[in-house]
JSON list of C-alpha atoms in Angstrom, two decimals:
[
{"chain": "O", "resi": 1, "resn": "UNK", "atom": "CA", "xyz": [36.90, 235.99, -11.51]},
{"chain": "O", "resi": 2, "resn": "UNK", "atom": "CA", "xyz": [39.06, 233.39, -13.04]},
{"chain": "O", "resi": 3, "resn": "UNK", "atom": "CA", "xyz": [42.22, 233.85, -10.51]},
{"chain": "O", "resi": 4, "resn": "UNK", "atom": "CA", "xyz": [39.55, 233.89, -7.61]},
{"chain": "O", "resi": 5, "resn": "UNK", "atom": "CA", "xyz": [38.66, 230.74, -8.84]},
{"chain": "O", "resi": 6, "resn": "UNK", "atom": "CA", "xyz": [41.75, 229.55, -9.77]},
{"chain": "O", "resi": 7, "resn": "UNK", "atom": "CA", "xyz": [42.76, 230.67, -5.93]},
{"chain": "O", "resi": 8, "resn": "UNK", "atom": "CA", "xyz": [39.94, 228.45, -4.55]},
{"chain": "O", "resi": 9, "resn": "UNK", "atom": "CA", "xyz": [41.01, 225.63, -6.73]},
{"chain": "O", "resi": 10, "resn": "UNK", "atom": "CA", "xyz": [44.75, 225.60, -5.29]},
{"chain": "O", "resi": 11, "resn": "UNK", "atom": "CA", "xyz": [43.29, 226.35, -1.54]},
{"chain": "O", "resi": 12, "resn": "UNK", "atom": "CA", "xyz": [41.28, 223.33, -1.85]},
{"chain": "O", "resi": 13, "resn": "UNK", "atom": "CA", "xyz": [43.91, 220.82, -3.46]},
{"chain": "O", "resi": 14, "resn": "UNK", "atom": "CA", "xyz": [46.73, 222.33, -0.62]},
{"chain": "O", "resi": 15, "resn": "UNK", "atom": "CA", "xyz": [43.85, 221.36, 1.93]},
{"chain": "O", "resi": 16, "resn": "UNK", "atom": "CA", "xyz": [43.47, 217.66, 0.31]},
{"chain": "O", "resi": 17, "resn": "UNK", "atom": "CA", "xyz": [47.20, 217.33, 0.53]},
{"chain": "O", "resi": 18, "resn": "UNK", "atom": "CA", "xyz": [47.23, 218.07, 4.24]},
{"chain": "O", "resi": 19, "resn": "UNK", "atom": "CA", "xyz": [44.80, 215.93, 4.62]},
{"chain": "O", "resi": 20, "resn": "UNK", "atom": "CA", "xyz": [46.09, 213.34, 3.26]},
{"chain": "O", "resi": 21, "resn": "UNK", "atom": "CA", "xyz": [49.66, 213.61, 5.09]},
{"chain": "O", "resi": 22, "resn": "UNK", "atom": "CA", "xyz": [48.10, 214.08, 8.36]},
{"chain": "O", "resi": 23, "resn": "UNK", "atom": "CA", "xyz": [46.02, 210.77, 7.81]},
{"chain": "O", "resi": 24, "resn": "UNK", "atom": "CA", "xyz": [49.00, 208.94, 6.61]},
{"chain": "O", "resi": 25, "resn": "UNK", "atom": "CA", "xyz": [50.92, 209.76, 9.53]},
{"chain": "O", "resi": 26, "resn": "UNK", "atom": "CA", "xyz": [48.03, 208.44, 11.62]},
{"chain": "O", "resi": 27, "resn": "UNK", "atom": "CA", "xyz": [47.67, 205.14, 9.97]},
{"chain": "O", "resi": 28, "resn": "UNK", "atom": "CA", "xyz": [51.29, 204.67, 10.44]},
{"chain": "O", "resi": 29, "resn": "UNK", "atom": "CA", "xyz": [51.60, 205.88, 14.25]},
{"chain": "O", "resi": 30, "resn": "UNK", "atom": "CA", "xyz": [48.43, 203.80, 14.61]},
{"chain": "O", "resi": 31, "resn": "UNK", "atom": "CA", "xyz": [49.97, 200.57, 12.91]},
{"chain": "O", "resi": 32, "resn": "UNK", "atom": "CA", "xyz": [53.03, 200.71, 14.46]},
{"chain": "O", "resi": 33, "resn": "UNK", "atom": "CA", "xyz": [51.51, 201.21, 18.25]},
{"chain": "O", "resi": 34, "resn": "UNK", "atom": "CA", "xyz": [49.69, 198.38, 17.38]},
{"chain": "O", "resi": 35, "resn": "UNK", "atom": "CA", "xyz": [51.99, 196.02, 16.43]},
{"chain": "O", "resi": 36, "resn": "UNK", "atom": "CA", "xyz": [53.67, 197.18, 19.91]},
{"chain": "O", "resi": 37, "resn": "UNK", "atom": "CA", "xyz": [50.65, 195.98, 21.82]},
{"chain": "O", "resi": 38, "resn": "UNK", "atom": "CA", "xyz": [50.02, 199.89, 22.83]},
{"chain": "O", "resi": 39, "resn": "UNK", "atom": "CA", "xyz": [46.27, 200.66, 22.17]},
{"chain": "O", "resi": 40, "resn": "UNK", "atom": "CA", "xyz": [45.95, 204.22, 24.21]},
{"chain": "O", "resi": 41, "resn": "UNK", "atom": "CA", "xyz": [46.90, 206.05, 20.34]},
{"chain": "O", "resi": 42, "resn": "UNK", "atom": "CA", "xyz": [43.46, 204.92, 19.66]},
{"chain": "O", "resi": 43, "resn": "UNK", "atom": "CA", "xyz": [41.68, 206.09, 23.24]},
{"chain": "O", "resi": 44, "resn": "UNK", "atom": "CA", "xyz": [43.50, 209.81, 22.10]},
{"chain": "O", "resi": 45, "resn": "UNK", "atom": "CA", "xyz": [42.48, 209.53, 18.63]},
{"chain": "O", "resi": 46, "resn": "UNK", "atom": "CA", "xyz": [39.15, 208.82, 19.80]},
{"chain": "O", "resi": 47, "resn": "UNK", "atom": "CA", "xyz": [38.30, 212.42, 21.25]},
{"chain": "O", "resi": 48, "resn": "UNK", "atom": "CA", "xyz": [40.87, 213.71, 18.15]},
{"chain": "O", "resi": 49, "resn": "UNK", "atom": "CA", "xyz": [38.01, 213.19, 15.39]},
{"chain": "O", "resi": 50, "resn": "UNK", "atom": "CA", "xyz": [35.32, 214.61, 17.47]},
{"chain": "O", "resi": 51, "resn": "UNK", "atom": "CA", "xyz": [35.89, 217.99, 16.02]},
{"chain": "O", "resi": 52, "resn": "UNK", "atom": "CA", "xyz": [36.28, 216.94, 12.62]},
{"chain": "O", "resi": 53, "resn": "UNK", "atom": "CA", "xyz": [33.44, 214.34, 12.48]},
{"chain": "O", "resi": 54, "resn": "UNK", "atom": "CA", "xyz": [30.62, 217.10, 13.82]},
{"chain": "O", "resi": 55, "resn": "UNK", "atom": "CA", "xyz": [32.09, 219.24, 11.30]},
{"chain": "O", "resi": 56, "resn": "UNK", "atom": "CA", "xyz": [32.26, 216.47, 8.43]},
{"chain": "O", "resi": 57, "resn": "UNK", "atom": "CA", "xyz": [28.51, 215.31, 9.26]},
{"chain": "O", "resi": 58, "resn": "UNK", "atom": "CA", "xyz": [27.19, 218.24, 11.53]},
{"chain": "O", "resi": 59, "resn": "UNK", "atom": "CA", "xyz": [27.09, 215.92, 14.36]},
{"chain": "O", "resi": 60, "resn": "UNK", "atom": "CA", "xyz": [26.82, 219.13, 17.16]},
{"chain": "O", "resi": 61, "resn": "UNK", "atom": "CA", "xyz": [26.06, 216.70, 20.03]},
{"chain": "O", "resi": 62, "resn": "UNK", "atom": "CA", "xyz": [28.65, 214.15, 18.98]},
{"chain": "O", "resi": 63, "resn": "UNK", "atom": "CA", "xyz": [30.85, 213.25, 22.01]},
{"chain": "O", "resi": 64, "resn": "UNK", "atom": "CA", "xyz": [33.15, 210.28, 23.47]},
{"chain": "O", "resi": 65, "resn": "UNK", "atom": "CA", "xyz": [30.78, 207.50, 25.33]},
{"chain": "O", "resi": 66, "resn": "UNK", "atom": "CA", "xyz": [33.57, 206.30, 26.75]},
{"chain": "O", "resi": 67, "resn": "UNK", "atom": "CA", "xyz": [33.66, 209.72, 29.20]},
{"chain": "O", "resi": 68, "resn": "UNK", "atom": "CA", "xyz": [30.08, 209.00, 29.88]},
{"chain": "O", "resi": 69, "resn": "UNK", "atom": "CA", "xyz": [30.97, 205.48, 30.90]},
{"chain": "O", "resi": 70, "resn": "UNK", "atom": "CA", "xyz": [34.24, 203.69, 30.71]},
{"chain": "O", "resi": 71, "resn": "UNK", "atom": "CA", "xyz": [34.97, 201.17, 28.22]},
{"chain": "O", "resi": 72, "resn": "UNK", "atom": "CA", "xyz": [31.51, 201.71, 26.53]},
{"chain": "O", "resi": 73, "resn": "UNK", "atom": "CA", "xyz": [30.55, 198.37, 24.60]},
{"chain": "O", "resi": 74, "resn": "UNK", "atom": "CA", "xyz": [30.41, 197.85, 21.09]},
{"chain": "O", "resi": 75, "resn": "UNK", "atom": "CA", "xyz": [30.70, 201.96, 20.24]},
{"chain": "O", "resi": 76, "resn": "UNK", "atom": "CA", "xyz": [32.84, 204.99, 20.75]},
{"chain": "O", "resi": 77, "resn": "UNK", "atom": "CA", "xyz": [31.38, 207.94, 19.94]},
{"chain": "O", "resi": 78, "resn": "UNK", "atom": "CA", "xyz": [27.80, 208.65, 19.41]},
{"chain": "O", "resi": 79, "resn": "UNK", "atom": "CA", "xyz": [25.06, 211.36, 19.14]},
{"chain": "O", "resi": 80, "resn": "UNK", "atom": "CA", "xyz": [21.71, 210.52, 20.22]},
{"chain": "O", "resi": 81, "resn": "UNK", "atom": "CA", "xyz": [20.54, 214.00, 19.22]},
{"chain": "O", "resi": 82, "resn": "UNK", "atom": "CA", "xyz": [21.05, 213.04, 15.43]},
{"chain": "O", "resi": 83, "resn": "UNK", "atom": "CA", "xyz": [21.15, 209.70, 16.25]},
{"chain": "O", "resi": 84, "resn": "UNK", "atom": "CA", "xyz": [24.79, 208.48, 15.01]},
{"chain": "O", "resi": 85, "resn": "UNK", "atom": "CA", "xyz": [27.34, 206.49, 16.56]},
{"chain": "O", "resi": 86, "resn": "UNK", "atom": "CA", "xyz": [31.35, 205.50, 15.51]},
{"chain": "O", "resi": 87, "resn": "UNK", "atom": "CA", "xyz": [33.55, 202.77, 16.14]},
{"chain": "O", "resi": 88, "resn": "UNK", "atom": "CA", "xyz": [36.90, 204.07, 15.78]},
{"chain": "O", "resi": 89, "resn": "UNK", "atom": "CA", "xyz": [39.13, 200.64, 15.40]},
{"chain": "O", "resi": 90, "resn": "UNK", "atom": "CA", "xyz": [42.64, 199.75, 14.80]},
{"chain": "O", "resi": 91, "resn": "UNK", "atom": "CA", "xyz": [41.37, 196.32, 13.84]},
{"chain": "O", "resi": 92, "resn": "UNK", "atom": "CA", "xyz": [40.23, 196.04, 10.23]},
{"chain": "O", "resi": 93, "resn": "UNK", "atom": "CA", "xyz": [38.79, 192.38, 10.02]},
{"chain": "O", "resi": 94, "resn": "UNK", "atom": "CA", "xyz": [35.79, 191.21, 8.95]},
{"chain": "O", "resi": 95, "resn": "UNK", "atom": "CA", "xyz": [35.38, 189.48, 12.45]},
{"chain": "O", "resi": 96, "resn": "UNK", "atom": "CA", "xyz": [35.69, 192.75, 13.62]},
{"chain": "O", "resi": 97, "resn": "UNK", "atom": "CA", "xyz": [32.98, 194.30, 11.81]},
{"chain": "O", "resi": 98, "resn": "UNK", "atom": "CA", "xyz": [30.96, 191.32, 12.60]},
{"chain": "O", "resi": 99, "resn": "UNK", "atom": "CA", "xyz": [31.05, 192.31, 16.00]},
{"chain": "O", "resi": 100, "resn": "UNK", "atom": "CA", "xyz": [30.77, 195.23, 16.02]},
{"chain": "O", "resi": 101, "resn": "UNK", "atom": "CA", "xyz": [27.43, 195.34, 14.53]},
{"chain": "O", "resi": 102, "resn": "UNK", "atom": "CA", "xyz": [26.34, 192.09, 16.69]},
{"chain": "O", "resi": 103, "resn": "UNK", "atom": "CA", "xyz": [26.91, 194.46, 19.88]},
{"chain": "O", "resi": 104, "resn": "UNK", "atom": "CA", "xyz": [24.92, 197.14, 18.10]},
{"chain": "O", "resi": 105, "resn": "UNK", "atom": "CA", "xyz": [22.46, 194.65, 17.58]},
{"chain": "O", "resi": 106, "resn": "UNK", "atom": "CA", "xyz": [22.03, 192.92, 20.90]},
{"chain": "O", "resi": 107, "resn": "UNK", "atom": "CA", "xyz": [22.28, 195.97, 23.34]},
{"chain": "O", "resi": 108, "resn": "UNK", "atom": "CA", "xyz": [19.66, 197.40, 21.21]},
{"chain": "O", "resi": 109, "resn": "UNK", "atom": "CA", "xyz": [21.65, 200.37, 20.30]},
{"chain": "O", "resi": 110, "resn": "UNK", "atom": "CA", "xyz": [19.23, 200.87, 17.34]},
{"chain": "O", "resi": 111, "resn": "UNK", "atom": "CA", "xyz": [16.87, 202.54, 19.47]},
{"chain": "O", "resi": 112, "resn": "UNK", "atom": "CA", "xyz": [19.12, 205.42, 20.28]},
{"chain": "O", "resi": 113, "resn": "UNK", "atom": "CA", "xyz": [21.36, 205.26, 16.73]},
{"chain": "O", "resi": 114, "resn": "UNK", "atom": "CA", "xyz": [19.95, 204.64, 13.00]},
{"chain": "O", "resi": 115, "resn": "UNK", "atom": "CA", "xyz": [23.57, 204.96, 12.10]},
{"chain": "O", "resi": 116, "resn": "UNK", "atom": "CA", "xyz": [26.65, 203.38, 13.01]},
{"chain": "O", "resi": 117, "resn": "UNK", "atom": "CA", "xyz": [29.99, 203.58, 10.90]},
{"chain": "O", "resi": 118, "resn": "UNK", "atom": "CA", "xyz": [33.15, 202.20, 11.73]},
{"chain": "O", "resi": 119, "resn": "UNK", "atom": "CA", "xyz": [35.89, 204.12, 11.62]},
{"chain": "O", "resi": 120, "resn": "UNK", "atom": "CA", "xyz": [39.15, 202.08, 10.93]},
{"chain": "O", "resi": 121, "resn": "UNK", "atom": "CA", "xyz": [42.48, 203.76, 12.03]},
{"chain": "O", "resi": 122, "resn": "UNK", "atom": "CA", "xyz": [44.55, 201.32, 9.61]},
{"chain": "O", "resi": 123, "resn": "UNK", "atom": "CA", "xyz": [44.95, 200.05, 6.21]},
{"chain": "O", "resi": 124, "resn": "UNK", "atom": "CA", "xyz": [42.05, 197.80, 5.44]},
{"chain": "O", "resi": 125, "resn": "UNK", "atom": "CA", "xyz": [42.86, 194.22, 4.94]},
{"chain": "O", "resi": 126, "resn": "UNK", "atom": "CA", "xyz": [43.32, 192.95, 1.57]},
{"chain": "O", "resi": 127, "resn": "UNK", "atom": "CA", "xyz": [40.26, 191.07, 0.36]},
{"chain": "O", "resi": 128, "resn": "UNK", "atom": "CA", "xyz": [37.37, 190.11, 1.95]},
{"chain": "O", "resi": 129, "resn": "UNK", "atom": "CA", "xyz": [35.36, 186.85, 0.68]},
{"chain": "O", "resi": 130, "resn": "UNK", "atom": "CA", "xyz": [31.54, 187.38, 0.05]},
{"chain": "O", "resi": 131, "resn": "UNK", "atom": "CA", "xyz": [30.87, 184.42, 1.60]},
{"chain": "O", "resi": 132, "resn": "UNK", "atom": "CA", "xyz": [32.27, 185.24, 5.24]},
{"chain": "O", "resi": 133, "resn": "UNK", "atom": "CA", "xyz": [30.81, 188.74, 4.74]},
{"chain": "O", "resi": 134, "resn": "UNK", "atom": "CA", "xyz": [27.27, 187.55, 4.67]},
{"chain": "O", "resi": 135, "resn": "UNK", "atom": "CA", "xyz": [27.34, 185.67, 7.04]},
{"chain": "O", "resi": 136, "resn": "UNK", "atom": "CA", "xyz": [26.74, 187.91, 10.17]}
]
């Protein structure tokens, strides 16, 4: 019983490494495409997480709203089933967060979505003032 668990144990911390090294190499690719002007990393990465984020938060009606109609405003991804929706962003400013939730806000997306998280694709800046972030 104690190798089983032992077993499970090394499974899950070879899984975390993965993880991590496949998310690494994203933030990089992501950064560098970025800083080239290229944003269409982010379009593919966009359908990429599908999978993994209705398997991370049993999203089974999760899909890309940008299929349903190009260049959706203010959100990528969204389930109106279980009522969730992404923004999946290279851009990790406060001003970007800002509006992000003011679209959510005034297209009235909180009567299809209680939830919205933003998904950033890059390091997150390195401080953020209390005073800007209340100020939405």
């Amino acid at each position: 019983m104690a190798a089983r668990k032992q077993g499970r144990l090394m499974r899950q911390l070879e899984i975390e490494n993965q993880l991590r090294d496949v998310v690494s190499r994203i933030v990089v690719q992501v950064e560098l495409a970025t800083s080239q002007g290229r944003t269409d990393i982010n379009l593919a990465l966009e359908d990429a997480f599908i999978p993994i984020l209705k398997s991370v938060y049993n999203l089974p009606h999760l899909i890309n709203l940008n299929r349903k109609q190009k260049n959706y405003p203010g959100i990528d991804l969204g389930d109106d089933h279980d009522r969730v929706a992404f923004q999946i962003t290279s851009t990790t400013t406060l001003d970007k967060v800002k509006a992000t939730v003011r679209q959510f806000m005034d297209r009235a997306y909180y009567n299809t979505f209680d939830e919205l998280f933003i998904l950033m694709l890059a390091r997150k800046q390195a401080s953020y003032s209390q005073a800007s972030s209340t100020s939405c």
